[in-house]
């Protein structure tokens, strides 16, 4: 077959719409790749942590990442607002001397806030608890299924810890959309420069109305912070 025929066949394949199964397979492959990359990044982070360092896990859920951080001997503070997930977190890490568990959400202000659950929360609490959010308008969220939780001012927490320690070694942030306001506020307060490594899962897909702000944030951060310090592609 000559070259023009090959190019025509490639063009035809590109124009042919993917089936739903093919689209799901592609999304699954991308998720698996991001997971592998994130876990590799985390392995590098844990290799650098040592006793006396401080690691903050925001959106700790049941403690998978917190457990890995705790094994380094670093001081770990884990924040998890969902009562169900916090009970699992406490069962896993409640007896660790270098781990502090905090049953609260983090944000750019303090008070009490509504934590909304996923629409399938009552059917599968373990899997659905990772989707609980304090941000309105989330995809697959049942706004009527909520609990009121404490909200902590993370800017003050960071400022106090930086003043006490000089820097924060590691921050992991997976807080289901609330990261947008918080990252903007952290940047405006010039707090990120004193965090050795910050990894964040952003949730553009979950909050369609926030996508322009997420794009602007990504563009600004890519110019201001090296990816080895600020990674916005956490899983």
JSON list of C-alpha atoms in Angstrom, two decimals:
[
{"chain": "A", "resi": 1, "resn": "UNK", "atom": "CA", "xyz": [0.00, 0.00, 0.00]},
{"chain": "A", "resi": 2, "resn": "UNK", "atom": "CA", "xyz": [1.40, 3.40, -0.94]},
{"chain": "A", "resi": 3, "resn": "UNK", "atom": "CA", "xyz": [1.72, 6.34, 1.43]},
{"chain": "A", "resi": 4, "resn": "UNK", "atom": "CA", "xyz": [-1.44, 8.27, 0.34]},
{"chain": "A", "resi": 5, "resn": "UNK", "atom": "CA", "xyz": [-3.58, 5.17, 0.99]},
{"chain": "A", "resi": 6, "resn": "UNK", "atom": "CA", "xyz": [-2.14, 4.79, 4.48]},
{"chain": "A", "resi": 7, "resn": "UNK", "atom": "CA", "xyz": [-2.80, 8.44, 5.24]},
{"chain": "A", "resi": 8, "resn": "UNK", "atom": "CA", "xyz": [-6.38, 8.10, 4.01]},
{"chain": "A", "resi": 9, "resn": "UNK", "atom": "CA", "xyz": [-6.99, 5.11, 6.28]},
{"chain": "A", "resi": 10, "resn": "UNK", "atom": "CA", "xyz": [-5.52, 6.94, 9.26]},
{"chain": "A", "resi": 11, "resn": "UNK", "atom": "CA", "xyz": [-7.76, 9.93, 8.53]},
{"chain": "A", "resi": 12, "resn": "UNK", "atom": "CA", "xyz": [-10.80, 7.66, 8.27]},
{"chain": "A", "resi": 13, "resn": "UNK", "atom": "CA", "xyz": [-10.02, 6.08, 11.65]},
{"chain": "A", "resi": 14, "resn": "UNK", "atom": "CA", "xyz": [-9.71, 9.51, 13.24]},
{"chain": "A", "resi": 15, "resn": "UNK", "atom": "CA", "xyz": [-13.09, 10.58, 11.86]},
{"chain": "A", "resi": 16, "resn": "UNK", "atom": "CA", "xyz": [-14.86, 7.44, 13.06]},
{"chain": "A", "resi": 17, "resn": "UNK", "atom": "CA", "xyz": [-16.50, 8.20, 16.45]},
{"chain": "A", "resi": 18, "resn": "UNK", "atom": "CA", "xyz": [-15.39, 6.15, 19.41]},
{"chain": "A", "resi": 19, "resn": "UNK", "atom": "CA", "xyz": [-17.83, 3.81, 21.08]},
{"chain": "A", "resi": 20, "resn": "UNK", "atom": "CA", "xyz": [-18.77, 4.42, 24.71]},
{"chain": "A", "resi": 21, "resn": "UNK", "atom": "CA", "xyz": [-16.67, 1.42, 25.75]},
{"chain": "A", "resi": 22, "resn": "UNK", "atom": "CA", "xyz": [-13.68, 2.85, 23.87]},
{"chain": "A", "resi": 23, "resn": "UNK", "atom": "CA", "xyz": [-14.11, 6.23, 25.53]},
{"chain": "A", "resi": 24, "resn": "UNK", "atom": "CA", "xyz": [-14.28, 4.58, 28.95]},
{"chain": "A", "resi": 25, "resn": "UNK", "atom": "CA", "xyz": [-11.18, 2.56, 28.19]},
{"chain": "A", "resi": 26, "resn": "UNK", "atom": "CA", "xyz": [-9.27, 5.70, 27.20]},
{"chain": "A", "resi": 27, "resn": "UNK", "atom": "CA", "xyz": [-10.35, 7.52, 30.36]},
{"chain": "A", "resi": 28, "resn": "UNK", "atom": "CA", "xyz": [-9.37, 4.49, 32.45]},
{"chain": "A", "resi": 29, "resn": "UNK", "atom": "CA", "xyz": [-5.96, 4.34, 30.79]},
{"chain": "A", "resi": 30, "resn": "UNK", "atom": "CA", "xyz": [-5.38, 8.04, 31.48]},
{"chain": "A", "resi": 31, "resn": "UNK", "atom": "CA", "xyz": [-6.42, 7.64, 35.13]},
{"chain": "A", "resi": 32, "resn": "UNK", "atom": "CA", "xyz": [-4.11, 4.66, 35.54]},
{"chain": "A", "resi": 33, "resn": "UNK", "atom": "CA", "xyz": [-1.21, 6.60, 34.03]},
{"chain": "A", "resi": 34, "resn": "UNK", "atom": "CA", "xyz": [-1.82, 9.58, 36.32]},
{"chain": "A", "resi": 35, "resn": "UNK", "atom": "CA", "xyz": [-2.06, 7.26, 39.30]},
{"chain": "A", "resi": 36, "resn": "UNK", "atom": "CA", "xyz": [1.26, 5.63, 38.45]},
{"chain": "A", "resi": 37, "resn": "UNK", "atom": "CA", "xyz": [2.92, 9.02, 37.95]},
{"chain": "A", "resi": 38, "resn": "UNK", "atom": "CA", "xyz": [1.51, 10.37, 41.21]},
{"chain": "A", "resi": 39, "resn": "UNK", "atom": "CA", "xyz": [2.61, 7.36, 43.22]},
{"chain": "A", "resi": 40, "resn": "UNK", "atom": "CA", "xyz": [6.08, 7.64, 41.73]},
{"chain": "A", "resi": 41, "resn": "UNK", "atom": "CA", "xyz": [6.15, 11.31, 42.69]},
{"chain": "A", "resi": 42, "resn": "UNK", "atom": "CA", "xyz": [4.98, 10.43, 46.20]},
{"chain": "A", "resi": 43, "resn": "UNK", "atom": "CA", "xyz": [7.72, 7.82, 46.52]},
{"chain": "A", "resi": 44, "resn": "UNK", "atom": "CA", "xyz": [10.25, 10.56, 45.79]},
{"chain": "A", "resi": 45, "resn": "UNK", "atom": "CA", "xyz": [8.61, 12.83, 48.36]},
{"chain": "A", "resi": 46, "resn": "UNK", "atom": "CA", "xyz": [8.66, 10.21, 51.10]},
{"chain": "A", "resi": 47, "resn": "UNK", "atom": "CA", "xyz": [12.31, 9.53, 50.35]},
{"chain": "A", "resi": 48, "resn": "UNK", "atom": "CA", "xyz": [13.16, 13.14, 51.20]},
{"chain": "A", "resi": 49, "resn": "UNK", "atom": "CA", "xyz": [11.02, 13.40, 54.36]},
{"chain": "A", "resi": 50, "resn": "UNK", "atom": "CA", "xyz": [12.66, 12.84, 57.74]},
{"chain": "A", "resi": 51, "resn": "UNK", "atom": "CA", "xyz": [11.86, 13.20, 61.44]},
{"chain": "A", "resi": 52, "resn": "UNK", "atom": "CA", "xyz": [11.34, 16.86, 62.29]},
{"chain": "A", "resi": 53, "resn": "UNK", "atom": "CA", "xyz": [9.79, 17.69, 58.91]},
{"chain": "A", "resi": 54, "resn": "UNK", "atom": "CA", "xyz": [6.12, 18.64, 58.72]},
{"chain": "A", "resi": 55, "resn": "UNK", "atom": "CA", "xyz": [3.70, 17.09, 56.19]},
{"chain": "A", "resi": 56, "resn": "UNK", "atom": "CA", "xyz": [0.09, 18.25, 55.89]},
{"chain": "A", "resi": 57, "resn": "UNK", "atom": "CA", "xyz": [-2.51, 15.96, 54.32]},
{"chain": "A", "resi": 58, "resn": "UNK", "atom": "CA", "xyz": [-5.61, 17.95, 53.36]},
{"chain": "A", "resi": 59, "resn": "UNK", "atom": "CA", "xyz": [-8.45, 15.64, 52.43]},
{"chain": "A", "resi": 60, "resn": "UNK", "atom": "CA", "xyz": [-6.85, 12.61, 54.05]},
{"chain": "A", "resi": 61, "resn": "UNK", "atom": "CA", "xyz": [-9.95, 10.42, 53.60]},
{"chain": "A", "resi": 62, "resn": "UNK", "atom": "CA", "xyz": [-9.19, 6.99, 55.12]},
{"chain": "A", "resi": 63, "resn": "UNK", "atom": "CA", "xyz": [-5.44, 7.61, 55.39]},
{"chain": "A", "resi": 64, "resn": "UNK", "atom": "CA", "xyz": [-3.71, 5.96, 52.45]},
{"chain": "A", "resi": 65, "resn": "UNK", "atom": "CA", "xyz": [-1.32, 8.87, 51.87]},
{"chain": "A", "resi": 66, "resn": "UNK", "atom": "CA", "xyz": [-1.10, 9.80, 55.54]},
{"chain": "A", "resi": 67, "resn": "UNK", "atom": "CA", "xyz": [0.09, 6.29, 56.35]},
{"chain": "A", "resi": 68, "resn": "UNK", "atom": "CA", "xyz": [2.93, 6.56, 53.84]},
{"chain": "A", "resi": 69, "resn": "UNK", "atom": "CA", "xyz": [3.90, 9.97, 55.19]},
{"chain": "A", "resi": 70, "resn": "UNK", "atom": "CA", "xyz": [3.83, 8.70, 58.77]},
{"chain": "A", "resi": 71, "resn": "UNK", "atom": "CA", "xyz": [6.26, 5.90, 57.93]},
{"chain": "A", "resi": 72, "resn": "UNK", "atom": "CA", "xyz": [8.96, 8.50, 57.20]},
{"chain": "A", "resi": 73, "resn": "UNK", "atom": "CA", "xyz": [9.00, 9.66, 60.82]},
{"chain": "A", "resi": 74, "resn": "UNK", "atom": "CA", "xyz": [7.94, 13.19, 59.82]},
{"chain": "A", "resi": 75, "resn": "UNK", "atom": "CA", "xyz": [5.28, 15.02, 61.79]},
{"chain": "A", "resi": 76, "resn": "UNK", "atom": "CA", "xyz": [1.98, 14.55, 59.95]},
{"chain": "A", "resi": 77, "resn": "UNK", "atom": "CA", "xyz": [-1.24, 16.53, 60.37]},
{"chain": "A", "resi": 78, "resn": "UNK", "atom": "CA", "xyz": [-4.18, 14.99, 58.53]},
{"chain": "A", "resi": 79, "resn": "UNK", "atom": "CA", "xyz": [-7.39, 16.94, 57.86]},
{"chain": "A", "resi": 80, "resn": "UNK", "atom": "CA", "xyz": [-10.57, 15.07, 56.95]},
{"chain": "A", "resi": 81, "resn": "UNK", "atom": "CA", "xyz": [-14.08, 16.56, 57.30]},
{"chain": "A", "resi": 82, "resn": "UNK", "atom": "CA", "xyz": [-16.28, 13.59, 56.43]},
{"chain": "A", "resi": 83, "resn": "UNK", "atom": "CA", "xyz": [-17.33, 11.81, 59.65]},
{"chain": "A", "resi": 84, "resn": "UNK", "atom": "CA", "xyz": [-17.42, 8.39, 57.99]},
{"chain": "A", "resi": 85, "resn": "UNK", "atom": "CA", "xyz": [-13.96, 8.73, 56.45]},
{"chain": "A", "resi": 86, "resn": "UNK", "atom": "CA", "xyz": [-12.54, 10.27, 59.62]},
{"chain": "A", "resi": 87, "resn": "UNK", "atom": "CA", "xyz": [-13.62, 7.22, 61.64]},
{"chain": "A", "resi": 88, "resn": "UNK", "atom": "CA", "xyz": [-11.66, 4.99, 59.25]},
{"chain": "A", "resi": 89, "resn": "UNK", "atom": "CA", "xyz": [-8.71, 7.39, 59.38]},
{"chain": "A", "resi": 90, "resn": "UNK", "atom": "CA", "xyz": [-8.73, 7.36, 63.16]},
{"chain": "A", "resi": 91, "resn": "UNK", "atom": "CA", "xyz": [-8.87, 3.56, 63.24]},
{"chain": "A", "resi": 92, "resn": "UNK", "atom": "CA", "xyz": [-5.84, 3.38, 60.93]},
{"chain": "A", "resi": 93, "resn": "UNK", "atom": "CA", "xyz": [-3.63, 6.08, 62.43]},
{"chain": "A", "resi": 94, "resn": "UNK", "atom": "CA", "xyz": [-5.10, 7.17, 65.74]},
{"chain": "A", "resi": 95, "resn": "UNK", "atom": "CA", "xyz": [-2.32, 5.51, 67.74]},
{"chain": "A", "resi": 96, "resn": "UNK", "atom": "CA", "xyz": [0.61, 6.97, 65.77]},
{"chain": "A", "resi": 97, "resn": "UNK", "atom": "CA", "xyz": [2.65, 9.35, 67.91]},
{"chain": "A", "resi": 98, "resn": "UNK", "atom": "CA", "xyz": [3.82, 11.47, 64.97]},
{"chain": "A", "resi": 99, "resn": "UNK", "atom": "CA", "xyz": [0.34, 11.89, 63.46]},
{"chain": "A", "resi": 100, "resn": "UNK", "atom": "CA", "xyz": [-2.30, 14.45, 64.44]},
{"chain": "A", "resi": 101, "resn": "UNK", "atom": "CA", "xyz": [-5.80, 13.83, 63.08]},
{"chain": "A", "resi": 102, "resn": "UNK", "atom": "CA", "xyz": [-8.19, 16.74, 62.62]},
{"chain": "A", "resi": 103, "resn": "UNK", "atom": "CA", "xyz": [-11.88, 16.20, 61.83]},
{"chain": "A", "resi": 104, "resn": "UNK", "atom": "CA", "xyz": [-12.40, 19.39, 59.81]},
{"chain": "A", "resi": 105, "resn": "UNK", "atom": "CA", "xyz": [-12.33, 20.90, 56.34]},
{"chain": "A", "resi": 106, "resn": "UNK", "atom": "CA", "xyz": [-9.69, 23.44, 55.34]},
{"chain": "A", "resi": 107, "resn": "UNK", "atom": "CA", "xyz": [-10.25, 26.61, 53.38]},
{"chain": "A", "resi": 108, "resn": "UNK", "atom": "CA", "xyz": [-9.45, 30.30, 53.10]},
{"chain": "A", "resi": 109, "resn": "UNK", "atom": "CA", "xyz": [-11.69, 31.19, 56.05]},
{"chain": "A", "resi": 110, "resn": "UNK", "atom": "CA", "xyz": [-13.01, 29.60, 59.24]},
{"chain": "A", "resi": 111, "resn": "UNK", "atom": "CA", "xyz": [-16.41, 28.71, 60.65]},
{"chain": "A", "resi": 112, "resn": "UNK", "atom": "CA", "xyz": [-18.96, 26.00, 59.93]},
{"chain": "A", "resi": 113, "resn": "UNK", "atom": "CA", "xyz": [-19.68, 24.75, 56.44]},
{"chain": "A", "resi": 114, "resn": "UNK", "atom": "CA", "xyz": [-22.02, 22.30, 54.71]},
{"chain": "A", "resi": 115, "resn": "UNK", "atom": "CA", "xyz": [-20.28, 19.10, 53.52]},
{"chain": "A", "resi": 116, "resn": "UNK", "atom": "CA", "xyz": [-22.31, 17.59, 50.68]},
{"chain": "A", "resi": 117, "resn": "UNK", "atom": "CA", "xyz": [-22.11, 13.89, 49.86]},
{"chain": "A", "resi": 118, "resn": "UNK", "atom": "CA", "xyz": [-22.01, 12.02, 46.57]},
{"chain": "A", "resi": 119, "resn": "UNK", "atom": "CA", "xyz": [-25.33, 10.88, 45.16]},
{"chain": "A", "resi": 120, "resn": "UNK", "atom": "CA", "xyz": [-24.34, 7.22, 45.79]},
{"chain": "A", "resi": 121, "resn": "UNK", "atom": "CA", "xyz": [-23.02, 7.81, 49.32]},
{"chain": "A", "resi": 122, "resn": "UNK", "atom": "CA", "xyz": [-25.61, 5.66, 51.08]},
{"chain": "A", "resi": 123, "resn": "UNK", "atom": "CA", "xyz": [-24.94, 2.76, 48.69]},
{"chain": "A", "resi": 124, "resn": "UNK", "atom": "CA", "xyz": [-21.14, 2.74, 48.92]},
{"chain": "A", "resi": 125, "resn": "UNK", "atom": "CA", "xyz": [-19.79, 4.94, 51.72]},
{"chain": "A", "resi": 126, "resn": "UNK", "atom": "CA", "xyz": [-16.17, 3.84, 51.34]},
{"chain": "A", "resi": 127, "resn": "UNK", "atom": "CA", "xyz": [-15.85, 4.77, 47.65]},
{"chain": "A", "resi": 128, "resn": "UNK", "atom": "CA", "xyz": [-18.23, 7.74, 47.77]},
{"chain": "A", "resi": 129, "resn": "UNK", "atom": "CA", "xyz": [-16.66, 9.45, 50.78]},
{"chain": "A", "resi": 130, "resn": "UNK", "atom": "CA", "xyz": [-13.76, 10.68, 48.63]},
{"chain": "A", "resi": 131, "resn": "UNK", "atom": "CA", "xyz": [-16.25, 12.88, 46.71]},
{"chain": "A", "resi": 132, "resn": "UNK", "atom": "CA", "xyz": [-17.68, 14.78, 49.68]},
{"chain": "A", "resi": 133, "resn": "UNK", "atom": "CA", "xyz": [-17.36, 18.52, 49.03]},
{"chain": "A", "resi": 134, "resn": "UNK", "atom": "CA", "xyz": [-18.01, 21.94, 50.55]},
{"chain": "A", "resi": 135, "resn": "UNK", "atom": "CA", "xyz": [-18.34, 23.54, 47.08]},
{"chain": "A", "resi": 136, "resn": "UNK", "atom": "CA", "xyz": [-21.77, 23.99, 45.49]},
{"chain": "A", "resi": 137, "resn": "UNK", "atom": "CA", "xyz": [-22.59, 22.73, 42.01]},
{"chain": "A", "resi": 138, "resn": "UNK", "atom": "CA", "xyz": [-20.50, 19.56, 41.92]},
{"chain": "A", "resi": 139, "resn": "UNK", "atom": "CA", "xyz": [-21.29, 16.83, 39.41]},
{"chain": "A", "resi": 140, "resn": "UNK", "atom": "CA", "xyz": [-22.87, 13.69, 40.95]},
{"chain": "A", "resi": 141, "resn": "UNK", "atom": "CA", "xyz": [-23.37, 15.43, 44.31]},
{"chain": "A", "resi": 142, "resn": "UNK", "atom": "CA", "xyz": [-26.65, 15.24, 46.25]},
{"chain": "A", "resi": 143, "resn": "UNK", "atom": "CA", "xyz": [-26.78, 18.69, 47.86]},
{"chain": "A", "resi": 144, "resn": "UNK", "atom": "CA", "xyz": [-29.64, 17.62, 50.14]},
{"chain": "A", "resi": 145, "resn": "UNK", "atom": "CA", "xyz": [-27.45, 14.90, 51.69]},
{"chain": "A", "resi": 146, "resn": "UNK", "atom": "CA", "xyz": [-25.07, 16.88, 53.86]},
{"chain": "A", "resi": 147, "resn": "UNK", "atom": "CA", "xyz": [-23.56, 17.31, 57.29]},
{"chain": "A", "resi": 148, "resn": "UNK", "atom": "CA", "xyz": [-22.32, 20.51, 58.90]},
{"chain": "A", "resi": 149, "resn": "UNK", "atom": "CA", "xyz": [-18.58, 20.39, 59.62]},
{"chain": "A", "resi": 150, "resn": "UNK", "atom": "CA", "xyz": [-15.92, 22.66, 61.05]},
{"chain": "A", "resi": 151, "resn": "UNK", "atom": "CA", "xyz": [-13.95, 24.78, 58.56]},
{"chain": "A", "resi": 152, "resn": "UNK", "atom": "CA", "xyz": [-10.40, 25.81, 59.49]},
{"chain": "A", "resi": 153, "resn": "UNK", "atom": "CA", "xyz": [-8.53, 28.80, 58.09]},
{"chain": "A", "resi": 154, "resn": "UNK", "atom": "CA", "xyz": [-5.64, 27.05, 56.35]},
{"chain": "A", "resi": 155, "resn": "UNK", "atom": "CA", "xyz": [-3.85, 30.33, 55.67]},
{"chain": "A", "resi": 156, "resn": "UNK", "atom": "CA", "xyz": [-3.47, 30.89, 59.39]},
{"chain": "A", "resi": 157, "resn": "UNK", "atom": "CA", "xyz": [-2.37, 27.28, 59.90]},
{"chain": "A", "resi": 158, "resn": "UNK", "atom": "CA", "xyz": [0.31, 27.66, 57.23]},
{"chain": "A", "resi": 159, "resn": "UNK", "atom": "CA", "xyz": [1.49, 31.02, 58.54]},
{"chain": "A", "resi": 160, "resn": "UNK", "atom": "CA", "xyz": [1.81, 29.71, 62.10]},
{"chain": "A", "resi": 161, "resn": "UNK", "atom": "CA", "xyz": [3.66, 26.54, 61.06]},
{"chain": "A", "resi": 162, "resn": "UNK", "atom": "CA", "xyz": [6.02, 28.46, 58.78]},
{"chain": "A", "resi": 163, "resn": "UNK", "atom": "CA", "xyz": [6.78, 30.91, 61.58]},
{"chain": "A", "resi": 164, "resn": "UNK", "atom": "CA", "xyz": [7.48, 28.04, 63.98]},
{"chain": "A", "resi": 165, "resn": "UNK", "atom": "CA", "xyz": [9.46, 25.80, 61.63]},
{"chain": "A", "resi": 166, "resn": "UNK", "atom": "CA", "xyz": [10.81, 28.04, 58.88]},
{"chain": "A", "resi": 167, "resn": "UNK", "atom": "CA", "xyz": [9.17, 25.93, 56.16]},
{"chain": "A", "resi": 168, "resn": "UNK", "atom": "CA", "xyz": [6.66, 23.16, 55.56]},
{"chain": "A", "resi": 169, "resn": "UNK", "atom": "CA", "xyz": [8.16, 20.13, 53.86]},
{"chain": "A", "resi": 170, "resn": "UNK", "atom": "CA", "xyz": [5.09, 18.74, 52.10]},
{"chain": "A", "resi": 171, "resn": "UNK", "atom": "CA", "xyz": [1.41, 19.54, 51.54]},
{"chain": "A", "resi": 172, "resn": "UNK", "atom": "CA", "xyz": [-1.02, 17.20, 49.79]},
{"chain": "A", "resi": 173, "resn": "UNK", "atom": "CA", "xyz": [-4.37, 18.75, 48.87]},
{"chain": "A", "resi": 174, "resn": "UNK", "atom": "CA", "xyz": [-7.34, 16.74, 47.62]},
{"chain": "A", "resi": 175, "resn": "UNK", "atom": "CA", "xyz": [-10.34, 18.74, 48.80]},
{"chain": "A", "resi": 176, "resn": "UNK", "atom": "CA", "xyz": [-12.88, 18.33, 46.01]},
{"chain": "A", "resi": 177, "resn": "UNK", "atom": "CA", "xyz": [-13.02, 21.79, 44.46]},
{"chain": "A", "resi": 178, "resn": "UNK", "atom": "CA", "xyz": [-12.22, 23.88, 47.54]},
{"chain": "A", "resi": 179, "resn": "UNK", "atom": "CA", "xyz": [-8.60, 23.92, 46.38]},
{"chain": "A", "resi": 180, "resn": "UNK", "atom": "CA", "xyz": [-9.35, 26.71, 43.88]},
{"chain": "A", "resi": 181, "resn": "UNK", "atom": "CA", "xyz": [-10.20, 29.43, 46.41]},
{"chain": "A", "resi": 182, "resn": "UNK", "atom": "CA", "xyz": [-7.51, 28.19, 48.75]},
{"chain": "A", "resi": 183, "resn": "UNK", "atom": "CA", "xyz": [-4.69, 28.09, 46.21]},
{"chain": "A", "resi": 184, "resn": "UNK", "atom": "CA", "xyz": [-5.58, 31.57, 44.96]},
{"chain": "A", "resi": 185, "resn": "UNK", "atom": "CA", "xyz": [-5.50, 32.83, 48.56]},
{"chain": "A", "resi": 186, "resn": "UNK", "atom": "CA", "xyz": [-2.23, 31.04, 49.37]},
{"chain": "A", "resi": 187, "resn": "UNK", "atom": "CA", "xyz": [-0.61, 32.56, 46.31]},
{"chain": "A", "resi": 188, "resn": "UNK", "atom": "CA", "xyz": [-1.90, 36.04, 47.12]},
{"chain": "A", "resi": 189, "resn": "UNK", "atom": "CA", "xyz": [-0.57, 35.72, 50.70]},
{"chain": "A", "resi": 190, "resn": "UNK", "atom": "CA", "xyz": [2.84, 34.57, 49.36]},
{"chain": "A", "resi": 191, "resn": "UNK", "atom": "CA", "xyz": [2.74, 31.38, 51.44]},
{"chain": "A", "resi": 192, "resn": "UNK", "atom": "CA", "xyz": [3.67, 28.86, 48.74]},
{"chain": "A", "resi": 193, "resn": "UNK", "atom": "CA", "xyz": [7.32, 29.93, 48.63]},
{"chain": "A", "resi": 194, "resn": "UNK", "atom": "CA", "xyz": [7.78, 28.41, 52.10]},
{"chain": "A", "resi": 195, "resn": "UNK", "atom": "CA", "xyz": [6.34, 25.01, 51.14]},
{"chain": "A", "resi": 196, "resn": "UNK", "atom": "CA", "xyz": [9.03, 22.69, 49.83]},
{"chain": "A", "resi": 197, "resn": "UNK", "atom": "CA", "xyz": [6.59, 20.56, 47.83]},
{"chain": "A", "resi": 198, "resn": "UNK", "atom": "CA", "xyz": [2.84, 20.98, 47.21]},
{"chain": "A", "resi": 199, "resn": "UNK", "atom": "CA", "xyz": [0.74, 18.44, 45.30]},
{"chain": "A", "resi": 200, "resn": "UNK", "atom": "CA", "xyz": [-2.88, 19.09, 44.41]},
{"chain": "A", "resi": 201, "resn": "UNK", "atom": "CA", "xyz": [-5.68, 17.22, 42.71]},
{"chain": "A", "resi": 202, "resn": "UNK", "atom": "CA", "xyz": [-7.74, 19.84, 40.90]},
{"chain": "A", "resi": 203, "resn": "UNK", "atom": "CA", "xyz": [-11.38, 19.18, 40.07]},
{"chain": "A", "resi": 204, "resn": "UNK", "atom": "CA", "xyz": [-12.20, 20.99, 36.82]},
{"chain": "A", "resi": 205, "resn": "UNK", "atom": "CA", "xyz": [-14.26, 18.04, 35.57]},
{"chain": "A", "resi": 206, "resn": "UNK", "atom": "CA", "xyz": [-16.47, 18.13, 38.65]},
{"chain": "A", "resi": 207, "resn": "UNK", "atom": "CA", "xyz": [-17.20, 21.88, 38.57]},
{"chain": "A", "resi": 208, "resn": "UNK", "atom": "CA", "xyz": [-17.87, 23.06, 35.03]},
{"chain": "A", "resi": 209, "resn": "UNK", "atom": "CA", "xyz": [-18.51, 26.69, 35.99]},
{"chain": "A", "resi": 210, "resn": "UNK", "atom": "CA", "xyz": [-15.10, 26.94, 37.65]},
{"chain": "A", "resi": 211, "resn": "UNK", "atom": "CA", "xyz": [-13.08, 25.72, 34.65]},
{"chain": "A", "resi": 212, "resn": "UNK", "atom": "CA", "xyz": [-12.02, 29.19, 33.41]},
{"chain": "A", "resi": 213, "resn": "UNK", "atom": "CA", "xyz": [-10.64, 30.01, 36.87]},
{"chain": "A", "resi": 214, "resn": "UNK", "atom": "CA", "xyz": [-8.84, 26.67, 37.02]},
{"chain": "A", "resi": 215, "resn": "UNK", "atom": "CA", "xyz": [-7.26, 27.33, 33.62]},
{"chain": "A", "resi": 216, "resn": "UNK", "atom": "CA", "xyz": [-6.12, 30.78, 34.75]},
{"chain": "A", "resi": 217, "resn": "UNK", "atom": "CA", "xyz": [-4.70, 29.31, 37.95]},
{"chain": "A", "resi": 218, "resn": "UNK", "atom": "CA", "xyz": [-2.78, 26.64, 36.08]},
{"chain": "A", "resi": 219, "resn": "UNK", "atom": "CA", "xyz": [-1.34, 29.16, 33.66]},
{"chain": "A", "resi": 220, "resn": "UNK", "atom": "CA", "xyz": [-0.27, 31.52, 36.44]},
{"chain": "A", "resi": 221, "resn": "UNK", "atom": "CA", "xyz": [1.25, 28.77, 38.58]},
{"chain": "A", "resi": 222, "resn": "UNK", "atom": "CA", "xyz": [3.14, 27.23, 35.66]},
{"chain": "A", "resi": 223, "resn": "UNK", "atom": "CA", "xyz": [4.93, 30.55, 35.18]},
{"chain": "A", "resi": 224, "resn": "UNK", "atom": "CA", "xyz": [5.55, 31.19, 38.87]},
{"chain": "A", "resi": 225, "resn": "UNK", "atom": "CA", "xyz": [6.40, 27.82, 40.44]},
{"chain": "A", "resi": 226, "resn": "UNK", "atom": "CA", "xyz": [8.55, 24.92, 39.20]},
{"chain": "A", "resi": 227, "resn": "UNK", "atom": "CA", "xyz": [6.65, 21.65, 38.82]},
{"chain": "A", "resi": 228, "resn": "UNK", "atom": "CA", "xyz": [8.98, 19.97, 41.31]},
{"chain": "A", "resi": 229, "resn": "UNK", "atom": "CA", "xyz": [7.60, 22.38, 43.92]},
{"chain": "A", "resi": 230, "resn": "UNK", "atom": "CA", "xyz": [3.96, 22.69, 42.86]},
{"chain": "A", "resi": 231, "resn": "UNK", "atom": "CA", "xyz": [2.31, 19.76, 41.10]},
{"chain": "A", "resi": 232, "resn": "UNK", "atom": "CA", "xyz": [-1.32, 20.39, 40.13]},
{"chain": "A", "resi": 233, "resn": "UNK", "atom": "CA", "xyz": [-1.73, 16.99, 38.48]},
{"chain": "A", "resi": 234, "resn": "UNK", "atom": "CA", "xyz": [-2.09, 14.85, 41.57]},
{"chain": "A", "resi": 235, "resn": "UNK", "atom": "CA", "xyz": [-4.55, 11.96, 41.28]}
]
